[in-house]
Amino acid sequence: MDVGIHPAASGLDRETELGRARVYALLGLLLARPADAGLLGRIGALGGDGTRLGEALDALAAAAREARVEAVEREFHDLFIGLGRGELLPYASYYLTGFLHERPLAKLRGDLAALGITRAEGVAEPEDHIATLCEVMAGLIEGSLGDGAPGQDRRFFERHLGAWAERFFGDLEEARAARFYRAVGRLGRAFIAIETEAFALPA
């Protein structure tokens, strides 16, 4: 697994953009379901580059090398599923309004429809789950989603992630049940902070 560690900015080369997409895709994978042995092994082989994001990636790789699959499955359950509900509710509506299935979800559904993205059959999670939003960002950046128009990723980020994702990853980093996922939270918080700073620059 090659995860390029680069901030977002205008005028970046294709490899840099794909590096961003790979980080979003990795976060989406880790937040959609518990990491299996294969994914933990691939993450454990990653290495950072000495930047704040690279150091967070190093910490995630170290956590993956120490993690056991069964422990990660229990941790994922306690964090996101629980008995009735998990410790965290990883949804835009909840973070922005305090409730599920609120206006942020309706706004997201409209934007997904405009991008030609439909909900897969059998998926029970609302579309404003953080894993889904990361997967959409990865697709918009790499070009597998959307129409390839410039700035689609920026617009999607500003409308659906920028106001709450860094706070969610910070909560994940500090969650009582988090062990392996503490490092996931650190990586996500560092990455979203860089994206936020870069998108604040003039296009």
Backbone as ProteinMPNN parsed JSONL, in Angstrom:
{"seq_chain_A": "MDVGIHPAASGLDRETELGRARVYALLGLLLARPADAGLLGRIGALGGDGTRLGEALDALAAAAREARVEAVEREFHDLFIGLGRGELLPYASYYLTGFLHERPLAKLRGDLAALGITRAEGVAEPEDHIATLCEVMAGLIEGSLGDGAPGQDRRFFERHLGAWAERFFGDLEEARAARFYRAVGRLGRAFIAIETEAFALPA", "coords_chain_A": {"N_chain_A": [[0.852, -1.187, 0.0], [0.675, 2.081, -0.993], [0.767, 5.111, 0.341], [0.656, 8.28, -0.426], [1.943, 11.19, 1.108], [0.834, 14.151, 1.16], [-0.148, 17.582, 1.163], [-3.288, 19.159, 0.262], [-3.662, 21.323, -2.492], [-3.907, 23.934, -4.967], [-3.022, 23.298, -8.395], [-1.44, 21.004, -8.133], [0.617, 18.127, -8.939], [-0.272, 15.034, -10.624], [0.448, 12.709, -9.184], [0.635, 13.625, -6.575], [-2.015, 14.352, -6.089], [-3.181, 11.806, -6.231], [-1.982, 10.712, -4.014], [-3.319, 12.077, -1.955], [-5.878, 11.025, -2.412], [-5.421, 8.363, -1.73], [-4.999, 8.514, 1.033], [-7.518, 9.377, 1.937], [-8.986, 7.128, 1.047], [-7.869, 5.1, 2.619], [-8.607, 5.94, 5.227], [-11.374, 5.765, 4.889], [-11.701, 2.971, 4.526], [-10.843, 2.011, 7.055], [-12.75, 3.046, 8.74], [-15.135, 2.048, 7.9], [-15.378, -0.661, 8.424], [-14.091, -3.263, 10.627], [-10.552, -3.595, 10.617], [-8.972, -6.2, 8.829], [-6.627, -8.994, 8.966], [-5.014, -8.832, 6.682], [-5.205, -6.118, 5.868], [-4.204, -4.853, 8.161], [-1.591, -5.819, 8.043], [-0.653, -4.599, 5.682], [-0.847, -1.905, 6.362], [0.954, -1.855, 8.452], [3.355, -1.914, 7.132], [3.738, 0.6, 6.15], [5.322, 3.843, 5.88], [6.215, 7.062, 7.163], [7.123, 10.511, 6.375], [8.44, 12.326, 8.004], [7.026, 14.684, 8.331], [4.214, 16.299, 10.033], [1.978, 14.828, 9.293], [3.23, 12.566, 8.266], [4.425, 11.576, 10.596], [2.129, 10.879, 12.005], [1.255, 8.829, 10.357], [3.347, 7.011, 10.705], [2.857, 6.365, 13.395], [0.385, 5.091, 13.143], [1.141, 2.883, 11.596], [2.834, 1.574, 13.412], [0.958, 0.964, 15.414], [-0.649, -0.8, 13.976], [1.088, -2.936, 13.574], [1.271, -3.943, 16.134], [-1.304, -4.673, 16.728], [-4.004, -6.991, 17.283], [-6.263, -8.957, 15.391], [-8.719, -9.782, 16.544], [-8.915, -8.089, 18.749], [-9.062, -5.605, 17.496], [-11.502, -5.877, 16.196], [-13.28, -5.984, 18.41], [-12.797, -3.485, 19.474], [-13.665, -1.792, 17.392], [-16.387, -2.432, 17.433], [-17.109, -1.516, 20.034], [-16.573, 1.196, 19.76], [-18.168, 2.117, 17.57], [-20.558, 0.682, 17.29], [-21.672, -0.864, 19.574], [-23.867, -1.6, 22.416], [-26.832, -0.846, 21.636], [-25.802, 1.762, 20.986], [-22.632, 2.975, 19.837], [-19.598, 4.304, 21.356], [-18.966, 6.557, 19.876], [-20.669, 8.553, 17.411], [-20.434, 8.517, 14.161], [-21.383, 10.537, 12.235], [-22.276, 13.16, 10.014], [-24.671, 14.645, 10.435], [-25.168, 14.243, 13.172], [-22.91, 15.41, 14.402], [-23.17, 18.033, 13.551], [-25.728, 18.878, 14.234], [-26.569, 17.522, 16.497], [-28.364, 15.514, 16.284], [-29.502, 12.561, 14.5], [-30.067, 11.932, 10.959], [-30.696, 14.492, 9.991], [-30.828, 17.87, 8.544], [-28.179, 18.16, 7.351], [-27.788, 15.594, 6.229], [-29.819, 15.455, 4.302], [-28.981, 17.508, 2.59], [-26.552, 16.44, 1.746], [-27.457, 14.15, 0.373], [-28.708, 15.321, -1.815], [-26.474, 16.474, -3.105], [-24.968, 14.177, -3.668], [-26.673, 12.882, -5.461], [-26.584, 14.711, -7.559], [-24.013, 14.284, -8.384], [-24.247, 11.832, -9.473], [-24.156, 9.648, -7.792], [-25.384, 6.883, -6.186], [-27.103, 5.25, -3.502], [-25.96, 2.135, -2.358], [-27.615, -1.036, -2.635], [-28.87, -2.699, 0.24], [-27.287, -1.415, 2.081], [-27.282, -0.126, 5.228], [-26.39, 2.07, 6.659], [-26.686, 5.597, 7.122], [-25.923, 8.018, 4.574], [-24.254, 10.039, 5.421], [-22.211, 9.069, 6.977], [-18.883, 9.047, 8.223], [-17.041, 7.353, 6.964], [-18.16, 6.895, 4.415], [-18.112, 9.495, 3.37], [-15.355, 9.96, 3.242], [-14.68, 8.019, 1.346], [-16.049, 9.021, -0.887], [-14.668, 11.444, -1.26], [-12.151, 10.39, -1.968], [-12.821, 9.178, -4.422], [-13.636, 11.41, -5.938], [-11.263, 12.845, -6.112], [-9.494, 11.071, -7.43], [-10.863, 10.667, -9.745], [-12.764, 8.709, -10.298], [-15.319, 9.188, -9.509], [-17.89, 11.654, -10.004], [-17.749, 14.311, -12.524], [-15.266, 15.077, -13.26], [-14.814, 17.781, -13.252], [-12.959, 20.729, -12.385], [-12.237, 21.382, -8.949], [-14.264, 19.948, -7.678], [-13.756, 18.242, -5.51], [-12.947, 20.054, -3.562], [-15.286, 21.596, -3.187], [-17.036, 19.604, -2.241], [-15.745, 18.84, 0.121], [-15.837, 21.247, 1.609], [-18.575, 21.55, 1.943], [-19.42, 19.224, 3.253], [-17.535, 18.015, 4.986], [-15.63, 19.757, 6.131], [-16.588, 21.254, 8.345], [-16.794, 19.571, 10.526], [-15.29, 17.147, 10.529], [-12.61, 17.146, 11.488], [-13.032, 17.515, 14.199], [-14.428, 15.159, 14.822], [-12.361, 13.225, 14.344], [-10.575, 14.012, 16.294], [-12.091, 13.389, 18.581], [-12.178, 10.623, 18.255], [-9.496, 10.011, 18.604], [-9.262, 10.487, 21.3], [-11.044, 8.757, 22.481], [-12.448, 6.542, 24.918], [-12.562, 3.782, 24.415], [-10.705, 3.452, 22.446], [-7.8, 2.056, 21.058], [-6.008, 0.791, 18.944], [-7.458, 2.406, 17.18], [-7.002, 4.913, 18.134], [-4.694, 5.798, 16.893], [-5.655, 5.908, 14.294], [-7.426, 8.028, 14.569], [-5.563, 10.071, 15.1], [-4.157, 10.214, 12.648], [-6.277, 10.903, 10.901], [-7.111, 13.37, 12.008], [-4.813, 14.984, 11.664], [-4.593, 14.931, 8.866], [-7.048, 16.033, 7.935], [-6.808, 18.569, 9.026], [-4.698, 19.61, 7.506], [-5.834, 19.525, 4.956], [-7.916, 21.352, 5.365], [-6.498, 23.742, 5.852], [-5.202, 24.014, 3.383], [-7.345, 24.205, 1.564], [-8.32, 26.613, 2.347], [-6.746, 28.429, 1.102], [-6.509, 30.687, -1.721], [-8.22, 29.593, -4.64]], "CA_chain_A": [[0.0, 0.0, 0.0], [1.466, 3.303, -1.103], [-0.037, 6.264, 0.713], [1.419, 9.511, -0.565], [1.634, 12.127, 2.17], [0.95, 15.477, 0.568], [-1.31, 18.437, 1.405], [-4.06, 19.599, -0.892], [-3.43, 22.691, -2.954], [-4.163, 24.056, -6.396], [-1.868, 23.126, -9.265], [-0.592, 19.883, -7.75], [0.748, 17.113, -9.964], [-1.212, 13.919, -10.495], [0.865, 11.787, -8.127], [0.27, 14.237, -5.306], [-3.458, 14.209, -5.932], [-3.46, 10.406, -5.927], [-1.594, 10.518, -2.622], [-4.454, 12.522, -1.142], [-6.961, 10.053, -2.572], [-5.086, 7.143, -0.986], [-5.233, 8.745, 2.462], [-8.973, 9.311, 2.138], [-9.433, 5.747, 0.874], [-7.44, 4.346, 3.801], [-9.485, 6.315, 6.333], [-12.679, 5.187, 4.613], [-11.633, 1.535, 4.821], [-10.697, 1.767, 8.486], [-13.936, 3.501, 9.456], [-16.307, 1.335, 7.397], [-15.439, -2.004, 9.0], [-12.848, -3.563, 11.335], [-9.422, -3.997, 9.772], [-8.615, -7.613, 8.91], [-5.187, -9.229, 9.081], [-4.338, -8.355, 5.482], [-5.109, -4.661, 5.914], [-3.264, -4.494, 9.228], [-0.247, -6.093, 7.553], [-0.263, -3.572, 4.712], [-0.642, -0.651, 7.085], [2.173, -1.989, 9.239], [4.528, -1.716, 6.278], [3.811, 1.985, 5.701], [6.288, 4.714, 6.55], [5.985, 8.481, 6.947], [8.216, 11.299, 5.796], [8.96, 13.312, 8.942], [6.069, 15.763, 8.527], [3.231, 15.944, 11.063], [1.161, 13.748, 8.76], [4.087, 11.397, 8.2], [4.565, 11.042, 11.955], [0.866, 10.212, 12.324], [1.249, 7.579, 9.605], [4.268, 6.116, 11.417], [2.175, 5.89, 14.6], [-0.624, 4.122, 12.716], [1.842, 1.663, 11.194], [3.276, 0.904, 14.633], [-0.229, 0.405, 16.058], [-1.098, -1.948, 13.182], [1.997, -4.07, 13.82], [1.018, -4.467, 17.478], [-2.72, -4.995, 16.896], [-4.562, -8.311, 16.989], [-7.513, -8.795, 14.66], [-9.857, -9.905, 17.455], [-8.977, -6.881, 19.567], [-9.529, -4.514, 16.635], [-12.941, -6.088, 15.988], [-13.976, -5.573, 19.632], [-12.642, -2.04, 19.583], [-14.569, -1.201, 16.404], [-17.744, -2.609, 17.964], [-17.319, -0.622, 21.171], [-16.524, 2.586, 19.319], [-19.123, 2.547, 16.555], [-21.789, -0.11, 17.266], [-22.074, -0.94, 20.968], [-25.173, -2.145, 22.774], [-27.7, 0.306, 21.437], [-24.991, 2.706, 20.211], [-21.236, 2.961, 20.222], [-19.101, 5.486, 22.052], [-18.999, 7.676, 18.931], [-21.625, 8.509, 16.302], [-19.608, 9.133, 13.117], [-22.267, 11.065, 11.212], [-22.28, 14.618, 9.898], [-25.876, 15.197, 11.059], [-25.029, 14.24, 14.624], [-21.902, 16.384, 14.819], [-23.569, 19.401, 13.205], [-27.027, 19.257, 14.822], [-26.861, 16.776, 17.713], [-29.357, 14.481, 15.984], [-29.293, 11.832, 13.254], [-31.034, 12.096, 9.863], [-31.126, 15.889, 9.934], [-30.639, 18.6, 7.292], [-26.924, 17.847, 6.642], [-27.953, 14.374, 5.439], [-30.621, 15.793, 3.122], [-28.126, 18.287, 1.683], [-25.599, 15.494, 1.164], [-28.138, 13.294, -0.601], [-28.878, 16.112, -3.02], [-25.185, 16.613, -3.784], [-24.591, 12.87, -4.211], [-27.502, 12.646, -6.642], [-26.063, 15.559, -8.631], [-22.763, 13.663, -8.839], [-24.562, 10.523, -10.04], [-23.812, 8.623, -6.812], [-26.58, 6.341, -5.563], [-26.885, 4.374, -2.357], [-25.935, 0.715, -2.711], [-28.649, -1.835, -2.002], [-28.462, -3.449, 1.413], [-26.492, -0.594, 2.99], [-28.184, 0.466, 6.217], [-25.833, 3.297, 7.212], [-26.95, 6.857, 6.42], [-24.821, 8.401, 3.696], [-23.342, 11.018, 6.033], [-21.189, 8.38, 7.776], [-17.558, 9.565, 7.87], [-16.377, 6.444, 6.022], [-18.709, 7.164, 3.086], [-17.629, 10.795, 2.914], [-13.956, 9.786, 2.853], [-14.663, 7.267, 0.091], [-16.455, 9.932, -1.955], [-13.538, 12.334, -1.509], [-11.137, 9.636, -2.715], [-13.295, 9.016, -5.788], [-13.626, 12.7, -6.629], [-9.874, 13.24, -6.376], [-8.865, 10.194, -8.424], [-11.623, 10.761, -10.977], [-13.722, 7.626, -10.501], [-16.635, 9.759, -9.219], [-18.044, 13.002, -10.517], [-17.523, 14.493, -13.957], [-13.903, 15.531, -13.491], [-14.709, 19.241, -13.261], [-12.041, 21.218, -11.359], [-12.779, 21.886, -7.697], [-15.353, 19.165, -7.093], [-13.356, 17.751, -4.192], [-12.951, 21.205, -2.652], [-16.671, 21.927, -2.872], [-17.597, 18.543, -1.409], [-15.109, 18.945, 1.435], [-16.341, 22.424, 2.317], [-19.996, 21.382, 2.251], [-19.789, 18.018, 3.995], [-16.513, 17.513, 5.905], [-14.798, 20.777, 6.759], [-17.13, 21.814, 9.582], [-16.915, 18.635, 11.649], [-14.476, 15.936, 10.463], [-11.448, 17.232, 12.375], [-13.534, 17.304, 15.561], [-14.681, 13.726, 14.965], [-11.108, 12.487, 14.481], [-10.056, 14.322, 17.62], [-12.851, 12.575, 19.534], [-11.723, 9.243, 18.097], [-8.162, 9.921, 19.196], [-9.4, 10.555, 22.755], [-12.118, 7.872, 22.93], [-12.066, 5.587, 25.967], [-12.407, 2.431, 23.856], [-9.727, 3.453, 21.352], [-6.411, 1.615, 21.201], [-5.558, 0.935, 17.562], [-8.151, 3.511, 16.518], [-6.418, 6.19, 18.553], [-3.765, 6.193, 15.825], [-6.491, 6.291, 13.157], [-7.874, 9.38, 14.871], [-4.446, 11.002, 14.937], [-3.922, 10.399, 11.215], [-7.388, 11.644, 10.325], [-7.102, 14.756, 12.48], [-3.717, 15.691, 10.993], [-4.876, 15.054, 7.435], [-8.137, 16.982, 7.728], [-6.278, 19.904, 9.324], [-3.922, 20.046, 6.339], [-6.794, 19.787, 3.89], [-8.633, 22.594, 5.715], [-5.572, 24.851, 5.627], [-4.951, 24.158, 1.959], [-8.554, 24.678, 0.886], [-8.527, 28.016, 2.719], [-5.958, 29.253, 0.18], [-7.249, 31.009, -2.941], [-8.203, 28.519, -5.641]], "C_chain_A": [[0.884, 1.232, 0.0], [0.568, 4.482, -0.809], [0.844, 7.49, 0.614], [0.998, 10.505, 0.503], [1.881, 13.527, 1.648], [-0.277, 16.293, 0.911], [-2.031, 18.756, 0.11], [-3.672, 21.02, -1.239], [-3.726, 22.741, -4.435], [-2.878, 23.812, -7.17], [-0.968, 21.964, -8.906], [-0.493, 18.88, -8.893], [-0.135, 15.917, -9.638], [-0.827, 12.973, -9.362], [0.513, 12.33, -6.746], [-1.218, 14.107, -5.047], [-3.833, 12.764, -5.59], [-3.026, 10.063, -4.502], [-2.694, 10.946, -1.675], [-5.585, 11.494, -1.205], [-6.684, 8.797, -1.761], [-5.281, 7.326, 0.515], [-6.726, 8.697, 2.76], [-9.481, 7.879, 2.03], [-9.062, 4.889, 2.081], [-8.333, 4.661, 4.992], [-10.874, 5.726, 6.127], [-12.733, 3.698, 4.923], [-11.652, 1.263, 6.319], [-11.95, 2.131, 9.273], [-15.206, 2.796, 9.007], [-16.488, -0.018, 8.069], [-14.128, -2.282, 9.731], [-11.754, -4.015, 10.366], [-9.143, -5.48, 9.953], [-7.092, -7.756, 8.919], [-4.43, -8.684, 7.88], [-4.152, -6.854, 5.496], [-4.141, -4.213, 7.0], [-1.826, -4.728, 8.774], [0.236, -5.044, 6.578], [-0.013, -2.235, 5.387], [0.661, -0.701, 7.876], [3.442, -1.779, 8.443], [4.684, -0.279, 5.804], [4.875, 2.753, 6.472], [6.019, 6.162, 6.199], [7.24, 9.183, 6.473], [8.745, 12.384, 6.716], [8.079, 14.524, 9.14], [5.09, 15.362, 9.63], [2.316, 14.827, 10.579], [1.974, 12.459, 8.66], [4.295, 10.76, 9.566], [3.291, 10.33, 12.396], [0.762, 8.879, 11.589], [2.192, 6.565, 10.245], [3.595, 5.523, 12.655], [1.102, 4.866, 14.253], [0.02, 2.813, 12.309], [2.307, 0.875, 12.418], [2.096, 0.255, 15.355], [-0.728, -0.825, 15.314], [-0.209, -3.164, 13.435], [1.747, -4.714, 15.175], [-0.393, -5.021, 17.642], [-3.011, -6.464, 16.601], [-5.944, -8.126, 16.373], [-8.704, -8.828, 15.606], [-10.02, -8.655, 18.308], [-9.484, -5.694, 18.756], [-11.024, -4.655, 16.374], [-13.743, -5.649, 17.207], [-13.943, -4.055, 19.779], [-13.599, -1.324, 18.627], [-16.014, -1.279, 16.908], [-18.018, -1.618, 19.088], [-17.371, 0.842, 20.75], [-17.74, 2.988, 18.497], [-20.448, 1.796, 16.548], [-22.376, -0.199, 18.666], [-23.374, -1.681, 21.186], [-26.148, -0.977, 22.735], [-27.02, 1.371, 20.6], [-23.557, 2.623, 20.711], [-20.852, 4.242, 20.946], [-19.17, 6.732, 21.17], [-20.076, 7.456, 17.877], [-20.982, 9.256, 15.137], [-20.399, 9.698, 11.942], [-22.252, 12.593, 11.208], [-23.483, 15.221, 10.614], [-25.715, 15.285, 12.57], [-24.043, 15.315, 15.076], [-22.354, 17.822, 14.567], [-24.865, 19.842, 13.867], [-27.305, 18.59, 16.157], [-27.865, 15.659, 17.509], [-28.983, 13.784, 14.679], [-30.368, 12.185, 12.232], [-31.566, 13.522, 9.774], [-30.739, 16.544, 8.604], [-29.302, 18.325, 6.606], [-27.016, 16.592, 5.786], [-28.762, 14.661, 4.177], [-29.789, 16.573, 2.104], [-27.117, 17.379, 0.992], [-26.258, 14.642, 0.098], [-28.385, 14.045, -1.905], [-27.588, 16.238, -3.804], [-24.717, 15.283, -4.375], [-25.395, 12.557, -5.474], [-26.991, 13.463, -7.828], [-24.767, 15.009, -9.204], [-23.004, 12.293, -9.477], [-24.236, 9.374, -9.109], [-25.085, 8.172, -6.118], [-26.201, 5.396, -4.437], [-26.951, 2.915, -2.788], [-27.037, -0.038, -1.97], [-28.085, -2.611, -0.826], [-27.613, -2.673, 2.397], [-27.434, 0.131, 3.936], [-27.689, 1.816, 6.728], [-26.317, 4.521, 6.43], [-25.711, 7.31, 5.655], [-23.848, 9.383, 4.339], [-22.381, 10.385, 7.039], [-19.813, 8.839, 7.294], [-16.84, 8.669, 6.871], [-16.856, 6.702, 4.599], [-18.175, 8.478, 2.535], [-16.163, 10.728, 2.503], [-13.846, 9.037, 1.531], [-15.065, 8.153, -1.09], [-15.325, 10.898, -2.284], [-12.462, 11.628, -2.313], [-11.546, 9.495, -4.172], [-13.287, 10.309, -6.578], [-12.201, 13.114, -7.002], [-9.269, 12.389, -7.487], [-9.633, 10.162, -9.741], [-12.602, 9.64, -11.239], [-15.15, 8.055, -10.181], [-16.682, 11.182, -9.755], [-17.749, 13.08, -12.007], [-16.133, 15.032, -14.273], [-13.737, 17.035, -13.523], [-13.79, 19.707, -12.146], [-12.798, 21.683, -10.108], [-13.905, 21.089, -7.087], [-14.995, 18.665, -5.698], [-13.385, 18.877, -3.168], [-14.387, 21.54, -2.225], [-17.281, 20.876, -1.949], [-17.027, 18.615, 0.01], [-15.723, 20.095, 2.23], [-17.799, 22.259, 2.735], [-20.274, 20.244, 3.237], [-18.754, 17.499, 4.993], [-15.839, 18.603, 6.738], [-15.28, 21.248, 8.121], [-17.088, 20.851, 10.762], [-15.907, 17.494, 11.648], [-13.267, 15.995, 11.392], [-11.866, 17.009, 13.829], [-13.831, 15.825, 15.804], [-13.378, 12.96, 15.176], [-10.431, 12.794, 15.818], [-10.769, 13.531, 18.697], [-12.425, 11.115, 19.461], [-10.365, 9.043, 18.758], [-8.244, 9.857, 20.719], [-10.427, 9.569, 23.314], [-11.614, 6.849, 23.944], [-11.768, 4.207, 25.395], [-11.278, 2.335, 22.837], [-8.362, 2.959, 21.808], [-5.765, 1.763, 19.817], [-6.176, 2.172, 16.917], [-7.726, 4.883, 17.035], [-5.455, 6.71, 17.491], [-4.515, 6.558, 14.553], [-6.991, 7.723, 13.356], [-6.779, 10.404, 14.68], [-4.174, 11.275, 13.462], [-5.027, 11.236, 10.587], [-7.386, 13.104, 10.74], [-6.012, 15.565, 11.792], [-4.035, 15.932, 9.525], [-5.97, 16.085, 7.167], [-7.672, 18.401, 8.037], [-5.495, 20.454, 8.139], [-4.842, 20.367, 5.173], [-7.518, 21.123, 4.132], [-7.75, 23.809, 5.439], [-5.369, 25.096, 4.141], [-6.165, 24.692, 1.21], [-8.894, 26.117, 1.252], [-7.732, 28.967, 1.822], [-6.796, 29.581, -1.047], [-7.122, 29.893, -3.975], [-7.34, 28.916, -6.833]], "O_chain_A": [[1.732, 1.408, 0.875], [-0.299, 4.823, -1.614], [1.691, 7.718, 1.477], [-0.194, 10.645, 0.775], [3.004, 14.029, 1.691], [-1.375, 15.737, 0.948], [-1.476, 18.643, -0.983], [-3.386, 21.825, -0.353], [-3.791, 21.703, -5.092], [-1.783, 24.081, -6.677], [0.184, 21.938, -9.341], [-1.4, 18.784, -9.721], [-0.671, 15.799, -8.536], [-1.703, 12.484, -8.649], [0.135, 11.571, -5.853], [-1.641, 13.793, -3.935], [-4.704, 12.529, -4.752], [-3.639, 9.214, -3.856], [-2.976, 10.254, -0.696], [-6.172, 11.138, -0.183], [-7.599, 8.225, -1.169], [-5.688, 6.388, 1.2], [-7.152, 8.055, 3.72], [-10.315, 7.456, 2.831], [-9.85, 4.049, 2.514], [-8.77, 3.75, 5.696], [-11.489, 5.24, 7.076], [-13.7, 3.218, 5.515], [-12.385, 0.396, 6.794], [-12.186, 1.587, 10.351], [-16.245, 2.923, 9.654], [-17.615, -0.474, 8.263], [-13.138, -1.596, 9.478], [-12.025, -4.738, 9.407], [-9.082, -5.973, 11.08], [-6.364, -6.763, 8.885], [-3.336, -8.138, 8.026], [-3.072, -6.358, 5.174], [-3.346, -3.298, 6.787], [-0.941, -3.93, 9.081], [1.395, -4.635, 6.626], [0.919, -1.515, 5.029], [1.384, 0.292, 7.958], [4.496, -1.496, 9.014], [5.66, 0.04, 5.125], [5.273, 2.363, 7.57], [5.638, 6.468, 5.069], [8.268, 8.56, 6.205], [9.441, 13.287, 6.252], [8.345, 15.33, 10.032], [5.122, 14.23, 10.111], [1.919, 13.968, 11.367], [1.457, 11.378, 8.941], [4.337, 9.535, 9.68], [3.35, 9.305, 13.076], [0.24, 7.907, 12.136], [1.865, 5.38, 10.317], [3.738, 4.334, 12.937], [0.921, 3.885, 14.975], [-0.492, 1.742, 12.637], [2.186, -0.349, 12.454], [2.21, -0.866, 15.851], [-1.18, -1.786, 15.936], [-0.699, -4.292, 13.501], [1.986, -5.909, 15.345], [-0.659, -5.76, 18.59], [-2.348, -7.092, 15.776], [-6.703, -7.248, 16.782], [-9.606, -7.999, 15.492], [-11.141, -8.213, 18.56], [-10.246, -4.871, 19.263], [-11.74, -3.655, 16.336], [-14.782, -5.007, 17.058], [-14.933, -3.429, 20.158], [-14.264, -0.363, 19.013], [-16.766, -0.308, 16.818], [-19.053, -0.952, 19.088], [-18.125, 1.632, 21.318], [-18.29, 4.072, 18.694], [-21.383, 2.222, 15.868], [-23.458, 0.33, 18.921], [-23.915, -2.307, 20.274], [-26.265, -0.219, 23.697], [-27.587, 1.84, 19.612], [-23.302, 2.25, 21.856], [-21.671, 5.144, 21.125], [-19.405, 7.835, 21.666], [-20.363, 6.321, 17.496], [-20.979, 10.487, 15.117], [-20.119, 9.375, 10.787], [-22.218, 13.231, 12.26], [-23.335, 16.212, 11.329], [-26.085, 16.288, 13.18], [-24.316, 16.049, 16.026], [-21.957, 18.73, 15.296], [-25.092, 21.038, 14.048], [-28.188, 19.036, 16.889], [-28.188, 14.933, 18.449], [-28.248, 14.332, 13.857], [-31.44, 12.675, 12.586], [-32.75, 13.732, 9.511], [-30.367, 15.856, 7.654], [-29.27, 18.257, 5.378], [-26.392, 16.523, 4.727], [-28.427, 14.167, 3.1], [-29.881, 16.328, 0.902], [-26.855, 17.527, -0.202], [-25.683, 14.431, -0.969], [-28.281, 13.463, -2.984], [-27.592, 16.124, -5.029], [-24.136, 15.259, -5.46], [-24.852, 12.026, -6.444], [-26.965, 12.979, -8.96], [-24.454, 15.237, -10.372], [-22.066, 11.664, -9.966], [-24.057, 8.243, -9.561], [-25.792, 8.988, -5.526], [-25.113, 4.82, -4.428], [-27.874, 2.506, -3.491], [-27.356, 0.28, -0.824], [-26.964, -3.118, -0.882], [-27.248, -3.204, 3.446], [-28.284, 0.909, 3.503], [-28.492, 2.629, 7.187], [-26.353, 4.487, 5.2], [-24.584, 7.013, 6.053], [-22.729, 9.545, 3.852], [-21.799, 11.089, 7.864], [-19.6, 9.002, 6.093], [-16.104, 9.165, 6.018], [-16.047, 6.725, 3.671], [-17.824, 8.561, 1.358], [-15.764, 11.363, 1.527], [-13.015, 9.378, 0.689], [-14.485, 8.047, -2.171], [-15.049, 11.149, -3.457], [-11.912, 12.209, -3.249], [-10.72, 9.67, -5.067], [-12.965, 10.306, -7.766], [-11.968, 13.664, -8.078], [-8.607, 12.914, -8.383], [-9.112, 9.681, -10.748], [-13.222, 9.611, -12.301], [-16.097, 7.357, -10.544], [-15.651, 11.829, -9.936], [-17.529, 12.065, -12.668], [-15.849, 15.4, -15.412], [-12.642, 17.529, -13.792], [-13.827, 19.14, -11.054], [-13.861, 22.297, -10.203], [-14.462, 21.502, -6.07], [-15.84, 18.664, -4.803], [-13.805, 18.671, -2.03], [-14.66, 21.741, -1.042], [-17.964, 21.218, -0.984], [-17.764, 18.466, 0.984], [-16.086, 19.926, 3.394], [-18.208, 22.776, 3.775], [-21.258, 20.294, 3.975], [-19.076, 16.612, 5.783], [-15.518, 18.392, 7.908], [-14.465, 21.608, 8.97], [-17.324, 21.268, 11.896], [-15.683, 16.905, 12.706], [-12.931, 14.993, 12.023], [-11.136, 16.385, 14.6], [-13.521, 15.297, 16.872], [-13.29, 12.133, 16.083], [-9.785, 11.923, 16.402], [-10.131, 13.048, 19.633], [-12.323, 10.444, 20.488], [-10.122, 8.02, 19.397], [-7.391, 9.242, 21.36], [-10.654, 9.554, 24.524], [-10.492, 6.354, 23.837], [-10.834, 3.537, 25.835], [-10.932, 1.235, 22.408], [-7.84, 3.402, 22.831], [-5.064, 2.74, 19.553], [-5.499, 2.903, 16.193], [-8.058, 5.903, 16.432], [-5.405, 7.91, 17.221], [-4.067, 7.426, 13.803], [-6.98, 8.527, 12.424], [-7.027, 11.491, 14.157], [-3.982, 12.424, 13.065], [-4.753, 12.168, 9.83], [-7.633, 13.984, 9.915], [-6.248, 16.7, 11.379], [-3.777, 17.015, 9.0], [-5.832, 16.919, 6.272], [-8.101, 19.345, 7.373], [-5.616, 21.633, 7.806], [-4.65, 21.367, 4.481], [-7.703, 21.915, 3.208], [-8.208, 24.792, 4.857], [-5.363, 26.24, 3.687], [-6.03, 25.534, 0.323], [-9.666, 26.771, 0.55], [-8.008, 30.166, 1.785], [-7.707, 28.825, -1.385], [-6.046, 29.323, -4.158], [-7.203, 28.141, -7.78]]}, "name": "protein", "num_of_chains": 1, "seq": "MDVGIHPAASGLDRETELGRARVYALLGLLLARPADAGLLGRIGALGGDGTRLGEALDALAAAAREARVEAVEREFHDLFIGLGRGELLPYASYYLTGFLHERPLAKLRGDLAALGITRAEGVAEPEDHIATLCEVMAGLIEGSLGDGAPGQDRRFFERHLGAWAERFFGDLEEARAARFYRAVGRLGRAFIAIETEAFALPA"}
